[in-house]
Tab-separated table of C-alpha atoms in Angstrom:
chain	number	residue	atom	x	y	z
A	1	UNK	CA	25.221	3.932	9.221
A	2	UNK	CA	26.489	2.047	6.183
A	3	UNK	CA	24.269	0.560	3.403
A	4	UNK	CA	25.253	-2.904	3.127
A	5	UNK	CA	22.729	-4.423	1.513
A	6	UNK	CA	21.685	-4.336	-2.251
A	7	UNK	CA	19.094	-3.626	-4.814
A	8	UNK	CA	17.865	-6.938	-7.049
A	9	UNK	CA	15.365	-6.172	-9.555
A	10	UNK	CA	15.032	-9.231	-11.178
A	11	UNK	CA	13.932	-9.933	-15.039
A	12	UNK	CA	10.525	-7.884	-16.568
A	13	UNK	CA	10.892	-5.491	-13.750
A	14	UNK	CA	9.368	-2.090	-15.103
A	15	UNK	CA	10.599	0.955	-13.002
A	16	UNK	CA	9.169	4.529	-13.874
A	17	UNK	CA	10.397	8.226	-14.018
A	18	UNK	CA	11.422	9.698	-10.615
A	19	UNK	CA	10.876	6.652	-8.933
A	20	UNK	CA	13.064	5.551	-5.937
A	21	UNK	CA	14.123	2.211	-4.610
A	22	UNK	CA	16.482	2.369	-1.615
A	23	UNK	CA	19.096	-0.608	-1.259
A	24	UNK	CA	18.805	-2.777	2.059
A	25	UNK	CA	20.635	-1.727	5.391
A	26	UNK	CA	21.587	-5.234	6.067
A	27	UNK	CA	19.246	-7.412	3.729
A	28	UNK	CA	18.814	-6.681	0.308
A	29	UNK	CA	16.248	-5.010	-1.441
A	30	UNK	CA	13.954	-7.122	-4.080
A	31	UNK	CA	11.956	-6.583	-6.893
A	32	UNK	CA	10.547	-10.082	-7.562
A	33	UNK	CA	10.054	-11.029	-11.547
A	34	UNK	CA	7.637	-8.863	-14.352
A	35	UNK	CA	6.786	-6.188	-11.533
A	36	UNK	CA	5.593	-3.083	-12.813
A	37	UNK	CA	6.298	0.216	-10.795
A	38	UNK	CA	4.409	3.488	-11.463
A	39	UNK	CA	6.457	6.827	-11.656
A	40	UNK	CA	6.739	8.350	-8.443
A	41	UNK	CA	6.820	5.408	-6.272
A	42	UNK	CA	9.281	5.721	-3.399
A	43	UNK	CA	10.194	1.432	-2.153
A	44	UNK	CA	12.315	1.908	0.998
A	45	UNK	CA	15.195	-0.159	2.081
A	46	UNK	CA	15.066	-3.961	2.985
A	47	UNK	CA	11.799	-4.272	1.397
A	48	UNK	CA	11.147	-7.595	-0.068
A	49	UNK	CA	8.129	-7.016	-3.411
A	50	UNK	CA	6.289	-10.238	-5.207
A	51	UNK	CA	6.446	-11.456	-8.686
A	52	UNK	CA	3.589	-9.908	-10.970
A	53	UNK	CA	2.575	-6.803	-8.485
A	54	UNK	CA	1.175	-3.398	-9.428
A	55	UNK	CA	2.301	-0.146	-8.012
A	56	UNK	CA	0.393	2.809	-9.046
A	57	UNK	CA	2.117	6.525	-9.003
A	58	UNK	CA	2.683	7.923	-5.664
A	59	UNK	CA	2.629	5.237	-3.971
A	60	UNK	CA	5.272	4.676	-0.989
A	61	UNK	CA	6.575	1.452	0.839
A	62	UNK	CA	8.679	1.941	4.007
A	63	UNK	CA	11.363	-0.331	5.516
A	64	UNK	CA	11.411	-3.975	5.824
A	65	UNK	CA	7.895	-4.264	4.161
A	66	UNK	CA	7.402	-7.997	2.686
A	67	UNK	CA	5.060	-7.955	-0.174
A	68	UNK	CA	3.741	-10.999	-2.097
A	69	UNK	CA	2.963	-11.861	-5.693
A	70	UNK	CA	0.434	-10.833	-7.734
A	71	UNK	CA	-0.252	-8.179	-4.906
A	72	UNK	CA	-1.774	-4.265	-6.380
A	73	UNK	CA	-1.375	-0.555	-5.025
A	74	UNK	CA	-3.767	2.073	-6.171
A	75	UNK	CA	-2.566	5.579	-6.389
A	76	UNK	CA	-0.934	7.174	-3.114
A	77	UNK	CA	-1.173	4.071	-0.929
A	78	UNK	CA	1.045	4.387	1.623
A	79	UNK	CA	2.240	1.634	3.651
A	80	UNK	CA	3.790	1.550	7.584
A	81	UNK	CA	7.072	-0.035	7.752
A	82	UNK	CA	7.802	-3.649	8.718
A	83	UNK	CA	4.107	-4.807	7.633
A	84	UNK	CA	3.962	-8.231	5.482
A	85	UNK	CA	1.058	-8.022	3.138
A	86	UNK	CA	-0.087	-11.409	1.539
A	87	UNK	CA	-0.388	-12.629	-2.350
A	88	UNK	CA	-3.013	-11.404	-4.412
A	89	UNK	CA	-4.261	-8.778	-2.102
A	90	UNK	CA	-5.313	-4.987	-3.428
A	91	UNK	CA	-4.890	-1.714	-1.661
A	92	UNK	CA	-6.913	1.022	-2.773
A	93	UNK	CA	-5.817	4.249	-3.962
A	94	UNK	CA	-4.977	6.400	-0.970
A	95	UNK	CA	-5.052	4.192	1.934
A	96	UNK	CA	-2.448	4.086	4.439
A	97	UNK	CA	-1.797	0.546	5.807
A	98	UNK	CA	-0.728	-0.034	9.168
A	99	UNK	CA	-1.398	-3.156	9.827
A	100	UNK	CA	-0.623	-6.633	7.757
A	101	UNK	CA	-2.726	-7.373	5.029
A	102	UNK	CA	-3.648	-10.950	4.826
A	103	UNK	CA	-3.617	-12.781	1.092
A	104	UNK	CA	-6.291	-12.290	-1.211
A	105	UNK	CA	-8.237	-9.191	0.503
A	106	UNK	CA	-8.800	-6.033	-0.550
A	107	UNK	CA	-8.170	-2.798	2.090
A	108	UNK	CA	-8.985	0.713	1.994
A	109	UNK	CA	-9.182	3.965	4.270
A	110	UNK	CA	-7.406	5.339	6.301
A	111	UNK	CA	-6.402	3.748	8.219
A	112	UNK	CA	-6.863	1.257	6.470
A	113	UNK	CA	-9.197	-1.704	6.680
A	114	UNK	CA	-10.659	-4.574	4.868
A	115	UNK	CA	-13.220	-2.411	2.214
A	116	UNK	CA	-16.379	-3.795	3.280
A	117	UNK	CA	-15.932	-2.458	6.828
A	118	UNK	CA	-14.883	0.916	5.199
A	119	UNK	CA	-17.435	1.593	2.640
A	120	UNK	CA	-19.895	0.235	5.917
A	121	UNK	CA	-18.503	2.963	8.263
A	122	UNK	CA	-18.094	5.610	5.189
A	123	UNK	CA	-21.919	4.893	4.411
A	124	UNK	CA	-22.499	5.423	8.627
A	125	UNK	CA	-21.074	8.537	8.823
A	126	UNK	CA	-22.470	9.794	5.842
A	127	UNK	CA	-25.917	9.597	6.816
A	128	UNK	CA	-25.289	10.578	10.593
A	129	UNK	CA	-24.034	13.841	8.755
A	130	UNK	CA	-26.811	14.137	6.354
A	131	UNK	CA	-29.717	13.599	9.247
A	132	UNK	CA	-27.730	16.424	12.141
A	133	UNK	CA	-27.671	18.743	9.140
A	134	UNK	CA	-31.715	18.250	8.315
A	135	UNK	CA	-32.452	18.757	11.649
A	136	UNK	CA	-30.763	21.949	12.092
A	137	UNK	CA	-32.800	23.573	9.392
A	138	UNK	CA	-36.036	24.721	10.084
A	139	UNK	CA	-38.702	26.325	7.676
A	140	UNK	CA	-39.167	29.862	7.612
């Protein structure tokens, strides 16, 4: 299938070593004003990325992904295609997003979800683990 679309980075736009940034099927790719981009990161095609965002190393947009400003990846977030995720909002290093993210939160996990349900469900499971292995043991 032909790549019609294009690649617009527009002015400030920092793009690091080994990076990739596919151009749009149809729509055009954009890289909205003074982002900074990681080394490493891989931005698939149609994606649509905010003025003033963050995107650590590793990190990897699919398709058709709208981003807004001001919006931060951690290190090896990953990100489902065709997800919008709203201004100001932070992903944590290593989550994978599969659903939208609205503005101004802060998700991580895998999947991911909004981090005080996951560091509430991380703390869960970790004591659930702790207390089966305790009462396994037995003195002797």
């Amino acid at each position: 299938m032909p790549q019609l679309g294009r690649v617009i980075v527009q002015d400030g736009v920092t793009v690091g070593a080994n990076s990739c940034i596919d151009r749009g099927a149809y729509d055009d790719t954009v890289i909205g004003e003074n982002t900074k981009i990681d080394n490493l990161v891989m931005i698939a095609h149609n994606c649509v990325i905010g003025r003033n965002c963050l995107i650590a190393a590793h990190a990897g947009i699919s398709g058709s992904v709208t981003v807004g400003d001001g919006v931060i990846f951690g290190g090896k977030a990953g990100i489902g295609d065709h997800i919008a995720i709203g201004a100001g909002a932070r992903v944590a290093a290593g989550a994978g997003v599969l659903a939208d993210i609205p503005a101004g939160e802060t998700w991580s996990g895998y999947p991911a979800k909004p981090i005080r349900q996951f560091l509430r469900e991380t703390v869960w499971v970790s004591k659930q683990a702790s207390g089966k292995a305790r009462a396994g043991k037995t003195d002797g």
